[in-house]
Each structure stands twice: as C-alpha cells, then as structure tokens.
Coordinates of C-alpha atoms in Angstrom, one line a residue:
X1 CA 38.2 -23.2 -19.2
X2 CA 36.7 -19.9 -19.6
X3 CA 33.8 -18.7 -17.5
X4 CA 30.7 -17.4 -19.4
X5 CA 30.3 -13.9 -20.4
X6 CA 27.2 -12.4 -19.0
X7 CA 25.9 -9.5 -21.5
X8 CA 24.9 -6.4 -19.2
X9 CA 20.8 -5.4 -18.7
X10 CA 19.2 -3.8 -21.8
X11 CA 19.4 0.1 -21.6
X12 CA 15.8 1.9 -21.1
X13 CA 14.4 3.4 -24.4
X14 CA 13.2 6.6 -24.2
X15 CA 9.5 5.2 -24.5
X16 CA 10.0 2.6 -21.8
X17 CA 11.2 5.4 -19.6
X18 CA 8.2 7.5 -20.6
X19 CA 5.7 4.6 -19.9
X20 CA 7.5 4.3 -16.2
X21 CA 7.0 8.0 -15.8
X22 CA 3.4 7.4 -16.2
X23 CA 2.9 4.7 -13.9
X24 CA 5.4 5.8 -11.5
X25 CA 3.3 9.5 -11.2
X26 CA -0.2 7.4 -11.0
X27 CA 1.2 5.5 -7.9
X28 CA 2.7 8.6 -6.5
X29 CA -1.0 10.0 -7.1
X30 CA -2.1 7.9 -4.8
X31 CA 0.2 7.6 -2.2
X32 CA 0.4 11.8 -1.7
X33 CA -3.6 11.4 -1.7
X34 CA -3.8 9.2 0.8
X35 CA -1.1 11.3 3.2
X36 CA -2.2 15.0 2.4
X37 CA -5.7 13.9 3.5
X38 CA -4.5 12.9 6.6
X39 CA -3.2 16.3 7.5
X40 CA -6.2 18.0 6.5
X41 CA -8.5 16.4 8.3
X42 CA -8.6 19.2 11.0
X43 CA -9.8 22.0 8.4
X44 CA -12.6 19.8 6.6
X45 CA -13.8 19.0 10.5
X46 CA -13.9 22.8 11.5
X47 CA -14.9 24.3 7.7
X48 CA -17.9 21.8 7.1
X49 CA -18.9 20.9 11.1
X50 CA -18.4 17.3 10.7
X51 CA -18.7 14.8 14.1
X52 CA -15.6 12.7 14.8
X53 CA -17.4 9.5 13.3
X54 CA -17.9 11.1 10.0
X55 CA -14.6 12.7 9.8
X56 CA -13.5 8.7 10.8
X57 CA -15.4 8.0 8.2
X58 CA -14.0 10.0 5.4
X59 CA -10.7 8.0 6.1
X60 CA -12.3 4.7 6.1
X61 CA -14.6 5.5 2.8
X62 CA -11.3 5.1 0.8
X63 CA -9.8 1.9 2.0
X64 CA -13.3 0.4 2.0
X65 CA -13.5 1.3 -1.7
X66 CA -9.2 0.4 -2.6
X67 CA -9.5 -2.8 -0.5
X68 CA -12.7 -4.2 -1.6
X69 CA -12.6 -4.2 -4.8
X70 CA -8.5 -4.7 -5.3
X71 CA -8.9 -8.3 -6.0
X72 CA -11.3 -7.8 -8.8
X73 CA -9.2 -4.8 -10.3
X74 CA -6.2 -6.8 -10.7
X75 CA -7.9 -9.7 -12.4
X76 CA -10.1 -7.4 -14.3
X77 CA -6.5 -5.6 -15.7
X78 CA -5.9 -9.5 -16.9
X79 CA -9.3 -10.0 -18.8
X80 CA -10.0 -6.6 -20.0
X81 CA -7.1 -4.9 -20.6
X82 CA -4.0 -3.0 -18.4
X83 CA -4.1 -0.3 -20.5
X84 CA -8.2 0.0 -21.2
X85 CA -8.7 -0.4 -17.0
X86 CA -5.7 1.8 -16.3
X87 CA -7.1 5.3 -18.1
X88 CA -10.5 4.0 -17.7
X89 CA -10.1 4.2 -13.9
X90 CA -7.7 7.1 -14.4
X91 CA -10.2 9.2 -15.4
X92 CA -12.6 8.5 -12.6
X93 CA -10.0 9.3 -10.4
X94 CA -9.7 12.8 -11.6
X95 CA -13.7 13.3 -11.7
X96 CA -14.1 12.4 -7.9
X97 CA -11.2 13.8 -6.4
X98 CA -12.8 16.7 -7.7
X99 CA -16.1 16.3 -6.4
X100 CA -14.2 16.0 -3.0
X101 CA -13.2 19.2 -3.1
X102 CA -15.8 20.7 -4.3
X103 CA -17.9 18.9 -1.4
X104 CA -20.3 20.9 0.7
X105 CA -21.7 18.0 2.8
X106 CA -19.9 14.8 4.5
X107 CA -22.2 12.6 2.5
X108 CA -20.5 13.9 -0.7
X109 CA -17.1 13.6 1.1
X110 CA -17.7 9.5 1.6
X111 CA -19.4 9.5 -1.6
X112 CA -16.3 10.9 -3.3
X113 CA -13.5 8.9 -1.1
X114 CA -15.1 6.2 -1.7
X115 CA -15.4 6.0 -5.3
X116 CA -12.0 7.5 -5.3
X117 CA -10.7 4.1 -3.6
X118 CA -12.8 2.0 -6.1
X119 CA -10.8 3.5 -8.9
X120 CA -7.3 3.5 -7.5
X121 CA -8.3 -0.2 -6.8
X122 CA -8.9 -0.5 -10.2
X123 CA -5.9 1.2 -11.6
X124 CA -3.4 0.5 -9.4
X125 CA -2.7 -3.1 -10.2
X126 CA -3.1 -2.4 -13.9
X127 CA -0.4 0.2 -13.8
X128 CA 1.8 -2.4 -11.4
X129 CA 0.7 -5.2 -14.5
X130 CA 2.0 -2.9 -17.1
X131 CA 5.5 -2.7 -15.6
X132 CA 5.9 -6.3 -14.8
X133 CA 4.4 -7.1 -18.4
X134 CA 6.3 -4.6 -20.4
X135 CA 10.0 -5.0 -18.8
X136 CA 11.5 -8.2 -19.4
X137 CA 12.2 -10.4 -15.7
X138 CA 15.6 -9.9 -14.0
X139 CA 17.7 -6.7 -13.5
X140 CA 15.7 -4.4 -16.3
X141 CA 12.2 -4.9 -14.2
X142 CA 13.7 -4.9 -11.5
X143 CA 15.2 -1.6 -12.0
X144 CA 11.9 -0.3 -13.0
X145 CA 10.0 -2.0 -10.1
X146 CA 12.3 -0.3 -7.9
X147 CA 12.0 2.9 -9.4
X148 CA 8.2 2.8 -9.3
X149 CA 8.2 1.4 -5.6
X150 CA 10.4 4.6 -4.7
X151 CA 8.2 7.0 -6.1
X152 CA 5.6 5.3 -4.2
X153 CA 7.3 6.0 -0.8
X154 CA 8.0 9.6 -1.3
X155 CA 4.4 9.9 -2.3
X156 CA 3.7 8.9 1.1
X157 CA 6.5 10.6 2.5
X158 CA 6.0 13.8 0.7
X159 CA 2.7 14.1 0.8
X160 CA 2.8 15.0 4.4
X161 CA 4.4 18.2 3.8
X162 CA 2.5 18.9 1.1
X163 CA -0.2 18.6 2.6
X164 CA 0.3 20.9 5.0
X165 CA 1.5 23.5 2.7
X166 CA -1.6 23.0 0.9
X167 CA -4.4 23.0 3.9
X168 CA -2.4 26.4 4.6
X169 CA -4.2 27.7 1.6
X170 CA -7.3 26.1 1.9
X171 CA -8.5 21.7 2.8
X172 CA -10.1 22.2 -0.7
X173 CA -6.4 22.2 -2.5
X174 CA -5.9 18.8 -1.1
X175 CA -8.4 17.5 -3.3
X176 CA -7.6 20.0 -6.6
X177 CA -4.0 19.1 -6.5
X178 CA -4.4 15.4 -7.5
X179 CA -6.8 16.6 -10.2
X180 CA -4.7 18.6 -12.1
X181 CA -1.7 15.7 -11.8
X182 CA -4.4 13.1 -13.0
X183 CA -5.1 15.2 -15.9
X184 CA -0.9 15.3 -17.2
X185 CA -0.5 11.8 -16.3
X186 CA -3.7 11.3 -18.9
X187 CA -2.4 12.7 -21.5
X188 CA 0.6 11.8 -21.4
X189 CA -0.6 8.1 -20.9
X190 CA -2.9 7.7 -24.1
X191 CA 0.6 8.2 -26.8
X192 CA 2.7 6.3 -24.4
X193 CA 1.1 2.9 -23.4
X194 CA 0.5 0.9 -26.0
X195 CA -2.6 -0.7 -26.5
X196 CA -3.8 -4.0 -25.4
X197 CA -3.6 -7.0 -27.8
X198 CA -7.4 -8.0 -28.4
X199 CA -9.0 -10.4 -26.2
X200 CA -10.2 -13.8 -27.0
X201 CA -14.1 -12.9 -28.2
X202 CA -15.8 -15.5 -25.6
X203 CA -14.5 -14.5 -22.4
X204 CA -16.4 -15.6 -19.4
X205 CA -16.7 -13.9 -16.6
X206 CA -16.8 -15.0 -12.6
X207 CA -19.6 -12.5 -11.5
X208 CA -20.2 -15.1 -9.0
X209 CA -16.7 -15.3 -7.1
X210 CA -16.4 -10.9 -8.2
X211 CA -19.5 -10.6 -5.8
X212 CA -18.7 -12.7 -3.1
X213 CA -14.9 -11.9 -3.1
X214 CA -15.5 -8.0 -3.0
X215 CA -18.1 -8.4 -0.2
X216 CA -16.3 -10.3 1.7
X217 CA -13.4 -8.1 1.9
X218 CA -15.5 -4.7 2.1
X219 CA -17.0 -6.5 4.9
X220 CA -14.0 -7.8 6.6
X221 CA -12.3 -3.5 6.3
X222 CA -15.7 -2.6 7.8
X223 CA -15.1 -5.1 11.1
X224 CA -11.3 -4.0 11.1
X225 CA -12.5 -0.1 10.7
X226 CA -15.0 -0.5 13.6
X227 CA -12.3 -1.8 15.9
X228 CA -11.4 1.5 16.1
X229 CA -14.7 2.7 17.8
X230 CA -15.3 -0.6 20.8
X231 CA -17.2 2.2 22.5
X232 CA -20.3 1.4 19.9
X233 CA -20.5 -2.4 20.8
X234 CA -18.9 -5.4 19.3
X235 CA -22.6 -6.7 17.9
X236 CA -21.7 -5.0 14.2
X237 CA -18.1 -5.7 14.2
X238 CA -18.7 -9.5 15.0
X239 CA -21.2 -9.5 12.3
X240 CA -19.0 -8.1 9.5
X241 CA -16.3 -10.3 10.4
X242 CA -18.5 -13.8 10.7
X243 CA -19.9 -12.1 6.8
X244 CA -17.0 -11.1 5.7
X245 CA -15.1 -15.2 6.3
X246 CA -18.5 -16.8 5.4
X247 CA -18.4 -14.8 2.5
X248 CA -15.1 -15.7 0.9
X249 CA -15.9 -19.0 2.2
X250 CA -18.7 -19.3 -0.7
X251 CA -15.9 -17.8 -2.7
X252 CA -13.8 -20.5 -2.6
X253 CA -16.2 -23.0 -3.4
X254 CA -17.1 -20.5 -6.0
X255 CA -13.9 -20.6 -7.7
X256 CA -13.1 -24.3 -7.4
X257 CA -16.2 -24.9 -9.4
X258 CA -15.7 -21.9 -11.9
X259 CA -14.5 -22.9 -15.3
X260 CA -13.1 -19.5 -15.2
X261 CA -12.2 -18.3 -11.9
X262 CA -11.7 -15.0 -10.9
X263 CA -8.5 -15.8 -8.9
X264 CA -7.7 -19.1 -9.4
X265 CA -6.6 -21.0 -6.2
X266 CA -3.9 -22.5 -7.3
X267 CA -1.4 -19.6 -7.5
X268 CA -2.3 -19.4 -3.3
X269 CA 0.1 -22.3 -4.0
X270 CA 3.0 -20.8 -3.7
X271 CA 4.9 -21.1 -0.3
X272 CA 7.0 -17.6 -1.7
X273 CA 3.9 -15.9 -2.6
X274 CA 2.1 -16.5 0.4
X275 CA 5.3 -15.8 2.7
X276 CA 5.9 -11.7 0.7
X277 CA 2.0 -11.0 1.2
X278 CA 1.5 -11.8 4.7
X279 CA 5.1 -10.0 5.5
X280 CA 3.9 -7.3 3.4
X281 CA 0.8 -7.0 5.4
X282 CA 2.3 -7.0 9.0
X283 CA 4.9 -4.4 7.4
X284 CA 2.2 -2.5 6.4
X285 CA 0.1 -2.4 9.4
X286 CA 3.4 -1.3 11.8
X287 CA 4.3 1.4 9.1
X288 CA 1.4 3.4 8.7
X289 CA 0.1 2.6 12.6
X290 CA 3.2 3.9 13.8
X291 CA 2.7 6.9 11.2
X292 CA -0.3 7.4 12.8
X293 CA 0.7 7.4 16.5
X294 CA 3.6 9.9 15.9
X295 CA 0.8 12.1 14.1
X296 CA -1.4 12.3 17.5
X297 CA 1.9 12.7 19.8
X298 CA 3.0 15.8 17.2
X299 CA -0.4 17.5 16.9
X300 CA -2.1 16.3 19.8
X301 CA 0.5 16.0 23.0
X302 CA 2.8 18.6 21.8
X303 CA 0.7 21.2 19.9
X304 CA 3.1 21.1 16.8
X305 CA 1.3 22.2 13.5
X306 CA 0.5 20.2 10.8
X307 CA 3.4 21.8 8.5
X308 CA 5.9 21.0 11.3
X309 CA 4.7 17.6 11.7
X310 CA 5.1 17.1 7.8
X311 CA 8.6 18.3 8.4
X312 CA 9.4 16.3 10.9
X313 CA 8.3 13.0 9.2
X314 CA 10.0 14.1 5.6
X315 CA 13.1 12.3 6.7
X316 CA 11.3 9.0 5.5
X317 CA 11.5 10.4 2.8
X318 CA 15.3 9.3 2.6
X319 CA 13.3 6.5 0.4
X320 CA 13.0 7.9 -2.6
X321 CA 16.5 8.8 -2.9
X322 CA 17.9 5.4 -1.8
X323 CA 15.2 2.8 -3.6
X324 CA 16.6 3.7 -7.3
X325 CA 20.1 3.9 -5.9
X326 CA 21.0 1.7 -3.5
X327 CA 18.0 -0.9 -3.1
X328 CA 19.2 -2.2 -6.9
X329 CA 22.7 -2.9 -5.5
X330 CA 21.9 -4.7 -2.1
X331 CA 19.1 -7.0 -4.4
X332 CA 21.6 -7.8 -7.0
X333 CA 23.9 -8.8 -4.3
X334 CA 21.9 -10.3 -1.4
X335 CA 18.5 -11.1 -3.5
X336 CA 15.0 -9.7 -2.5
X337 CA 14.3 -11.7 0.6
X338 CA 17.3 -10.8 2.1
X339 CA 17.0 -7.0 1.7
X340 CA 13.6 -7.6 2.8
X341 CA 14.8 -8.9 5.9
X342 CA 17.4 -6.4 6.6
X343 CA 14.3 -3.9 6.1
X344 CA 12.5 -6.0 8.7
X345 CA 14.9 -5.8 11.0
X346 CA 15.9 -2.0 10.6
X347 CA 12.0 -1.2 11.3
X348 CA 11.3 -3.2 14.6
X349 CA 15.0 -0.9 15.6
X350 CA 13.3 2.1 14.5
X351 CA 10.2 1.3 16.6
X352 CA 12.0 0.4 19.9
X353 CA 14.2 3.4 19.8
X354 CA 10.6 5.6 19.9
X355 CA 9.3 3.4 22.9
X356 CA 10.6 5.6 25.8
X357 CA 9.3 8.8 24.4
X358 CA 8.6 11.5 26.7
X359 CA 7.3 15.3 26.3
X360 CA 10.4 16.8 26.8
X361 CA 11.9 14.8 23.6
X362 CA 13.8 17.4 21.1
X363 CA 13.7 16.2 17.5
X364 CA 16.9 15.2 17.4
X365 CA 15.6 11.9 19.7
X366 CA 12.8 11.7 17.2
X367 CA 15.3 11.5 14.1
X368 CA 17.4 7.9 14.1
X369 CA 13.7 6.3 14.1
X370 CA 12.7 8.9 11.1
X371 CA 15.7 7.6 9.3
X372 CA 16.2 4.1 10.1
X373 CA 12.1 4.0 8.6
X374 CA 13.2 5.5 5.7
X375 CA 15.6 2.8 5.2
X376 CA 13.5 0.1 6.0
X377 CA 10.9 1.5 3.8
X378 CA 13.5 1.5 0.6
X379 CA 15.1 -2.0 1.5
X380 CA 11.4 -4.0 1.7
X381 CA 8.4 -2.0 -0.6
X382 CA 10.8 -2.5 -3.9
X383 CA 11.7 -6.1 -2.8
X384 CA 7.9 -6.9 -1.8
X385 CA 6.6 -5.9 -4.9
X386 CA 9.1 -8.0 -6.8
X387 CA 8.7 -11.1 -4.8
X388 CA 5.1 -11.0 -5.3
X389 CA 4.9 -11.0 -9.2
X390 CA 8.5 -13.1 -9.7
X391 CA 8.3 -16.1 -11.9
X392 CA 4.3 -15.5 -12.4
X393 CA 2.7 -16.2 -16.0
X394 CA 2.2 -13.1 -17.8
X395 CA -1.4 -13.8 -17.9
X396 CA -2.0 -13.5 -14.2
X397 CA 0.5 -10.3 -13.3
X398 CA -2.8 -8.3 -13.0
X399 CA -4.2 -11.0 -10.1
X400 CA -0.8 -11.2 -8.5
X401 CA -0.3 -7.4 -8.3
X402 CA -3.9 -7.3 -6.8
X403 CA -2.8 -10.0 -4.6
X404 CA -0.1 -7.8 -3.4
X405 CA -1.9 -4.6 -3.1
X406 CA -5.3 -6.1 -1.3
X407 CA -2.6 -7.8 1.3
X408 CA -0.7 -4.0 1.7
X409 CA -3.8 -2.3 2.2
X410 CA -5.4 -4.6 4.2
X411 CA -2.3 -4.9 6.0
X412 CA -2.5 -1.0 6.4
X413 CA -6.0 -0.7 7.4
X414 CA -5.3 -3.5 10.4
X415 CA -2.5 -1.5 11.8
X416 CA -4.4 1.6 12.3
X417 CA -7.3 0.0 13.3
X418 CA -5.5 -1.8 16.4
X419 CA -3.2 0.8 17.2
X420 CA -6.3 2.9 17.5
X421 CA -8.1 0.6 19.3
X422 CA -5.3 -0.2 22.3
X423 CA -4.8 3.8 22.4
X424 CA -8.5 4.1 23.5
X425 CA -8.2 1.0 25.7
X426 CA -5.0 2.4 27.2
X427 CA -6.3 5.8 27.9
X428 CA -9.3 4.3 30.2
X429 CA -6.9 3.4 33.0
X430 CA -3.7 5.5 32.0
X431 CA -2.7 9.2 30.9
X432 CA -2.2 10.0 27.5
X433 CA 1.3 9.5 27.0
X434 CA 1.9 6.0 28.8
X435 CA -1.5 5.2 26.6
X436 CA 0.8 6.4 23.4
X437 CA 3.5 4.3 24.8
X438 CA 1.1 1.5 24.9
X439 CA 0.3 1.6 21.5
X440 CA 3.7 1.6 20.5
X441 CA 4.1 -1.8 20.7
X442 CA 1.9 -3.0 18.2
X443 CA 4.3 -1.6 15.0
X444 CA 7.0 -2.9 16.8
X445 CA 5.4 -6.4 17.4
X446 CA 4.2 -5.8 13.5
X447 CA 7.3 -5.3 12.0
X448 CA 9.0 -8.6 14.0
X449 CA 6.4 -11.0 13.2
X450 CA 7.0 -9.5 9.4
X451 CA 10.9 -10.5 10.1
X452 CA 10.5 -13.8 11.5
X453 CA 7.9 -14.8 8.4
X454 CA 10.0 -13.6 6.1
X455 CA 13.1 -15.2 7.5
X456 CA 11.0 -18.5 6.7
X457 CA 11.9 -17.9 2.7
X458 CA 15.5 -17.4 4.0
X459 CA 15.8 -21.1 5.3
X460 CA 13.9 -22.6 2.5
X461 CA 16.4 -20.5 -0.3
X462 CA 19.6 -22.0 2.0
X463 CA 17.9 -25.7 2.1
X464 CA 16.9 -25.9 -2.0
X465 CA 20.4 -25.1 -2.6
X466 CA 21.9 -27.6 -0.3
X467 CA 21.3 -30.1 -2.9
X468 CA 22.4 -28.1 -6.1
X469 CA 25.8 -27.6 -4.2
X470 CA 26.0 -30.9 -3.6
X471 CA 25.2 -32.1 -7.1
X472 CA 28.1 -29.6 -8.4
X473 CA 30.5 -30.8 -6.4

C-alpha cells in the first residue's frame, strides 16, 4: 500500500513577500529603537543635564507606554482593524520619535517615549495579526513567523552598534533614524496590505475591562520599575503592586460579565498557551537583564566605549542569520517546544560560562556566551511566537499576539528591574565586580526556570501520543 504524497508548502508571491517586508521592517523599528537608546543614554544625560532618575525614567516611559496598553492593542487590531490600527499607530510612531529628538527638556523626552511605547503597543500585535492572518498555518507561516522573529533579533542585536555609530554623530540621530525608516515602511505599507474586510456595524466595546486591564498593568511596570530604585522606600512600590492586582482583579470580574469582553478568559484556557507566555517571560527577563549587566561591566568596570561595546555584543547577532535558515529545519524536525527547549538550555550555558568573570577577561572569554545567546535567541523567539498564536481562531490572533507581546515585555521589564535591584543590594556590602557577579545569577536562574516550564509541554506532547500509538497499533 502506498504511503500518501504530501504536496510541498505554497511558494511566497511577490506581494506576500512584500507585505512580510513591511511587517518584518516595523518590528525591526522597534527592536533597534529600543537598543540604540540604550547606548545613548550617556549623551542625552551630559547634552540636556538630566539627573539619574530622569534619565531612568526615559527608559521606563517606553515600557510603561508598550506594556500597558499591549493588551488592548492586540484586541483592538481584532475589532477595528490590523491594517487600520497598524498605519494608524505607524504614523504616530514616526511623529514622536521625532519629537524625541527634537526634545530640549526631559519632560518632552518621557512625553515622547512614552507615547512612542503606546503606539508600538498598538502596532506591534497588529503587524504580528497580519502575518498569522494572511499566511495559511503550518510550514508557509511558519516560514514567515520565523523570518519576522529574525529580523526582530537583529533589530535588537544591531541596534547596539548602530547606536553607537549614531551617538558618534550626535544622541539626536538616534531618534531621526527611526523616522525616516517609519516613513518607507508607510509607504510602502498603504499599496501592500490589503484592506480590512468591514466590521460588523454594532460592535460593542469593553471600555470597562480596556480601563482596568491597562491600569492595572501600567501600574504593575511602575512597581517592577521602582524596584530598581529600593533607596526611595517600598511605600510606592507596594502601592502600585496591591493597585495594579486589585485592578485586574475588577478586570476579571469585568470580563466574565461583559457580553463582549475585551479578552475573553477562556483562551487563558489553554495549558500550551499559558506554558509559551510564562517561558517567554522568564526568557525575556534573563535575556535583556543579562544584556544589561554586560553593558555596565563594558562601559562602566572596564572603560570600553559604547561603539566597542556594540561590537562586542554584535555576535548575537548570529540570530538573524540562523532564524530564516536553520530555526525552519530544527522546527520541522523536532517541533517548536523542542527547539524552544534546546534554546532554553543553550541560554542558562551561556549565562554560567560568564559567572566567573574577572577584569583581566580578553574578549575571547566573553565570546562562546555572545554566541551560544545568539543561538538561543534564534532556536526560542521564532518558536515562542508560533506557539503562542498556533491553532487560535482567526478572530482572536490580534488578542493572542498581545498576549504574547505584554508577557515578553513584561517579562523584559522584570529582568532588568531585579537584576538592577540585587546589583544595588550587592554593592552595599561587596565591591563592584563580586556585586556584578551577584547579579549574574538572576538570567541564569531566569533562563532555567524558562527550561523547566517549558519542558512541562514536552511531557504532556509525549503522554497525548501514548494513546494515539497505542490505538495504531
């Protein structure tokens, strides 16, 4: 008896590759934004006089804005429109990341990073909606997921070094860059994307559950952001985190009485769903603490520029090379949680091989961890971001992908929070290198906690096949 032929994947059209080109550049956008701020903090500090807390500030303006409002930007892609929210939001993006750099004051800074986290919020998991909407599910959106999730490493990667090169000229070119990138990604998305079918003419909306969800979460970034600072008192961060839970308390009885919910409860249902977000988030939080870390030891302990230290990160970068080439092939042949796991796994290495750092280390001790992260981050953000929208209804890609992206940032925002906060705490009764050392430990505690829930998904895969094996023999 002859075994089944299996036709191969659709081929891209030249549209479809177009439309990924657009939503891969808008995610890149905001991954090198994100990074080349980072390195130019120093300038904007010295140029505009601004005190440690409002240069801290700055940072923590942006994931205020992108994590507080995620939630509602991916269900808002849902009952609006991908395509209406995506340039919609695009556009504000371009007007404020101007305004940053045309900023003479901190206010206007926090004013500008903020919004400029509102619209990425916004736009971000309509762009992620589009793919998952317009590919059809298995290898062709896959391809493209992996693609995108590539381009969204080397914008963190690369934006490192290019945001050295560009504080070099002047901090104000960190801000113009993303502009004039916003601006051909704009045009280019009007023609490409097609428009969205029309909506149902009596859509309800949650305000209700919008209000109390997006509180709740700014409020619950502002406790984790003030964990950073335990020299100001605990009476404020207590507060925001007591707010923040009662808030999305009320949400939930919100949304359990809505006849349209903003997120409805059930898809928080799904064992799977639940597993990839909170991995995600641990993964997060070790990835860009640890980013972090190695960006004080560089600048701070050794005295390295921020070009070198750009340079010395870029071989993350490996990433974006090996996400479109070789993530595809391990997923096709192990499956997503798998290569996830393997990601997991290569990241807590990574992490230990940095713990015995000393002044005297040469780059060349500093590289296998470089690489080995640049590894991990191909083998699990491509994955991740799969996982997390597989086998939802098309109606509700916009909610998972905010799902996803509120967990990641989130996720992001905790890491650096605590890895600042035991740095500071280490330094009162060590010196600043066995404080560094310290701190260490919480991305490598962050990436095995990651490995150990994922490898949760692994057991329940092996035991729901147990019985389809069975059945076939």
């Amino acid at each position: 008896m002859s075994t089944p032929q299996t036709s191969p994947p659709e081929r891209l059209t030249r549209r479809a590759w177009g439309v990924l080109f657009v939503l891969c550049g808008s995610i890149f956008l905001e991954g090198i934004d994100i990074a080349m701020l980072n390195v130019a903090l120093p300038s904007i500090r010295a140029d505009l006089g601004l005190s440690t807390a409002m240069l801290s500030g700055v940072v923590s303006a942006y994931v205020l804005g992108y994590a507080g409002f995620m939630l509602l930007g991916g269900r808002a892609a849902d009952m609006f429109g991908r395509r209406r929210m995506f340039i919609a939001w695009l556009v504000v993006f371009l007007l404020f990341s101007g305004l940053g750099g045309l900023a003479t004051e901190g206010w206007m800074l926090l004013l500008a990073r903020f919004v400029t986290g509102v619209a990425a919020a916004f736009m971000t998991p309509a762009g992620l909606s589009i793919i998952t909407t317009s590919f059809a599910e298995g290898p062709q959106r896959n391809r493209a997921l992996l693609v995108y999730a590539g381009t969204a490493a080397a914008g963190f990667s690369l934006g490192l070094v290019a945001g050295g090169l560009l504080a070099a000229l002047g901090w104000r070119w960190v801000f113009f860059a993303p502009v004039f990138l916003s601006a051909i990604l704009l045009a280019a998305a009007f023609p490409l994307i097609k428009k969205d079918t029309a909506r149902p003419e009596r859509q309800r909306t949650d305000f209700a559950g919008a209000v109390a969800v997006t509180g709740s979460m700014l409020l619950l970034v502002y406790g984790v952001v003030r964990l950073e600072h335990p020299a100001q008192g605990w009476g404020w961060t207590v507060a925001a985190f007591a707010g923040g839970v009662a808030l999305l308390a009320a949400f939930v009885v919100i949304e359990r009485r809505s006849p349209a919910p903003l997120v409805r409860l059930g898809i928080l249902r799904s064992a799977p769903l639940v597993r990839t977000n909170l991995s995600a988030a641990l993964f997060a939080g070790s990835f860009f603490g640890f980013q972090f870390l190695v960006t004080l030891y560089l600048q701070e302990l050794r005295g390295w520029s921020t070009l070198e230290t750009g340079l010395a990160m870029l071989a993350i970068g490996i990433d974006a090379v090996l996400a479109p080439l070789a993530t595809p092939w391990l997923v096709n042949r192990f499956g997503n949680v798998r290569a996830i796991f393997i990601g997991l796994v290569l990241a807590a290495a990574g992490y230990a091989l940095f713990l015995p750092v000393g002044m005297d280390w040469t780059y060349a001790a500093m590289f296998p961890t470089m690489l080995l992260l640049g590894v991990a981050f191909s083998l699990t953000y491509g994955p991740f971001t799969i996982a997390a929208t597989e086998k939802v209804a098309a109606e509700e890609q916009g909610l998972a992908s905010g799902l996803f992206n509120t967990a990641f940032q989130f996720g992001a925002a905790l890491g650096l929070s605590v890895v600042t906060a035991v740095n500071v705490a280490a330094l009162d009764a060590a010196a600043p290198l066995e404080a560094f050392r310290t701190a260490l430990l919480v991305p490598l505690i962050g990436a095995a906690l990651a490995a150990v829930v994922i490898a949760f998904g692994m057991r329940t895969r092996v035991a729901e096949a147990a019985p389809a094996l069975a059945v076939t023999r």
